């Protein structure tokens, strides 16, 4: 048996650290396991990468521990036979991706930049790429990743994403961009994004106020996760995802109208929806629609998933019109009606007084007419008496004339007539009659003047009464207009009634949801 001299052993012990610094060899710590696992790979300098050796590794390779700050092209070239590589939790800041890799997992590092092979236009063979829990602010061009099926970029610091980045990934089946800082997800306005094999898409845990899906053609999309954003609506139509079965939308600030459309779509397409946490709606002062929280805001945004289309604008206009009509009825019409009623009441009072005065004047006129009739009767009686006296005088005159002309036989007749008139003082009677006639004439003139005066007053009162009647007619016309306006308002209210019933039904459903939440 040969032995080494003591000096050789001493030299070997002294120079072992130096050799270790010059040459680092890494190998699988288990030769029988299916997966090659390497531990404690520390390559924190360029010198360390240059001296590192991976001659005894195989595919698939998992580097379980260590530190690799820059996973460079040089390091990747030292792993030529590796197609399935896992480099999780190694503190990587920059990562070079070799085109021949098929599966790459670089989760929970500090990656800020992905480096692609720009020396060739060769398409990448990558099928799965996991880059979650890093510090990526943007994604590189993925046009060469035409075979990529799974892309996971969760828990990075992306603030915006353009869906056109993925437009050439025709084999993509899973895309997750959850828990970044996304504020916008843009899409080309005129160019559709055709990812016909995409089955699962997640934007959960970002800060998105809305997304525009109008140009997305994802015929195989089964799961869409939009939870924990600030979304109020989705621009587009869920019906363009015919295979959609699971929709997660909890933790947002949806418009209640949009949720109503989603629930309608759910019922018609057997869609599975998640639910908000119990108590969230009450804590954030939101309303409850079915199992989600929402705000009773309008549908001002364009492109809502809305089976009613632009009817929301019409509903809003009708609601404003209804409020205006109610305000007019409650305020303006009521005040105008009050003024008209007060004026009508005043006119009715004046009309009543005029009628009373007219009645009094009519009574006075009747009394005057009665007095005139009586005076007329007296005059007729007096005229009859006077006519008799005149006739008697004519007879006496005639008798005397005959006596004078004929003589003796007439004496008896004269004596007879004289005997009948010897006691009558005709001049006195004539004087009295003359006075009586004068008084009667004066009374008749007075009566005539009074009659004319009352007639004139009656004409004036009649003219005043006609004026008031015209004013009453005018007021009546105004009242008819008010009634006509009231009828038109009633007709408009009748037209608005179906819309109001729809709003009431929706608010009732929302209130019932709030009640269930409170229970």
Coordinates of C-alpha atoms in Angstrom, one line a residue, residues 88 105-111 114 129-139 150-159 161 166 174-182 200-206 225-227 229:
X88 CA -36.8 30.7 -8.0
X105 CA -39.7 29.6 -13.8
X106 CA -38.0 32.6 -12.2
X107 CA -40.5 33.4 -9.4
X108 CA -39.8 35.5 -6.3
X109 CA -36.6 37.2 -7.4
X110 CA -35.9 40.9 -8.0
X111 CA -36.0 40.9 -11.8
X114 CA -35.8 40.4 -19.2
X129 CA -43.0 31.3 -18.5
X130 CA -43.5 32.1 -14.8
X131 CA -42.2 35.5 -13.7
X132 CA -44.4 36.3 -10.6
X133 CA -43.2 38.1 -7.6
X134 CA -40.5 40.3 -9.3
X135 CA -40.1 44.0 -10.0
X136 CA -40.9 44.1 -13.7
X137 CA -42.2 47.6 -14.8
X138 CA -42.7 46.5 -18.4
X139 CA -42.7 43.5 -20.6
X150 CA -48.7 30.0 -20.1
X151 CA -47.6 33.4 -19.0
X152 CA -47.7 34.4 -15.4
X153 CA -46.6 37.9 -14.4
X154 CA -48.4 38.3 -11.1
X155 CA -47.2 40.5 -8.2
X156 CA -44.9 42.8 -10.2
X157 CA -45.1 46.6 -10.6
X158 CA -46.7 46.9 -14.1
X159 CA -48.7 50.1 -14.4
X161 CA -50.4 47.0 -20.4
X166 CA -49.9 39.3 -26.7
X174 CA -53.3 31.1 -19.5
X175 CA -52.5 34.8 -19.0
X176 CA -52.3 36.2 -15.4
X177 CA -51.4 39.8 -14.6
X178 CA -52.8 39.8 -11.1
X179 CA -51.6 42.0 -8.2
X180 CA -49.7 44.5 -10.2
X181 CA -50.3 48.3 -10.2
X182 CA -52.2 48.4 -13.5
X200 CA -58.0 31.8 -18.3
X201 CA -57.3 35.5 -17.9
X202 CA -56.8 37.4 -14.6
X203 CA -56.5 41.1 -13.8
X204 CA -57.2 40.6 -10.1
X205 CA -55.8 42.9 -7.5
X206 CA -54.9 45.9 -9.6
X225 CA -61.0 37.3 -12.9
X226 CA -61.5 41.0 -12.3
X227 CA -61.6 41.0 -8.5
X229 CA -59.9 46.6 -8.6

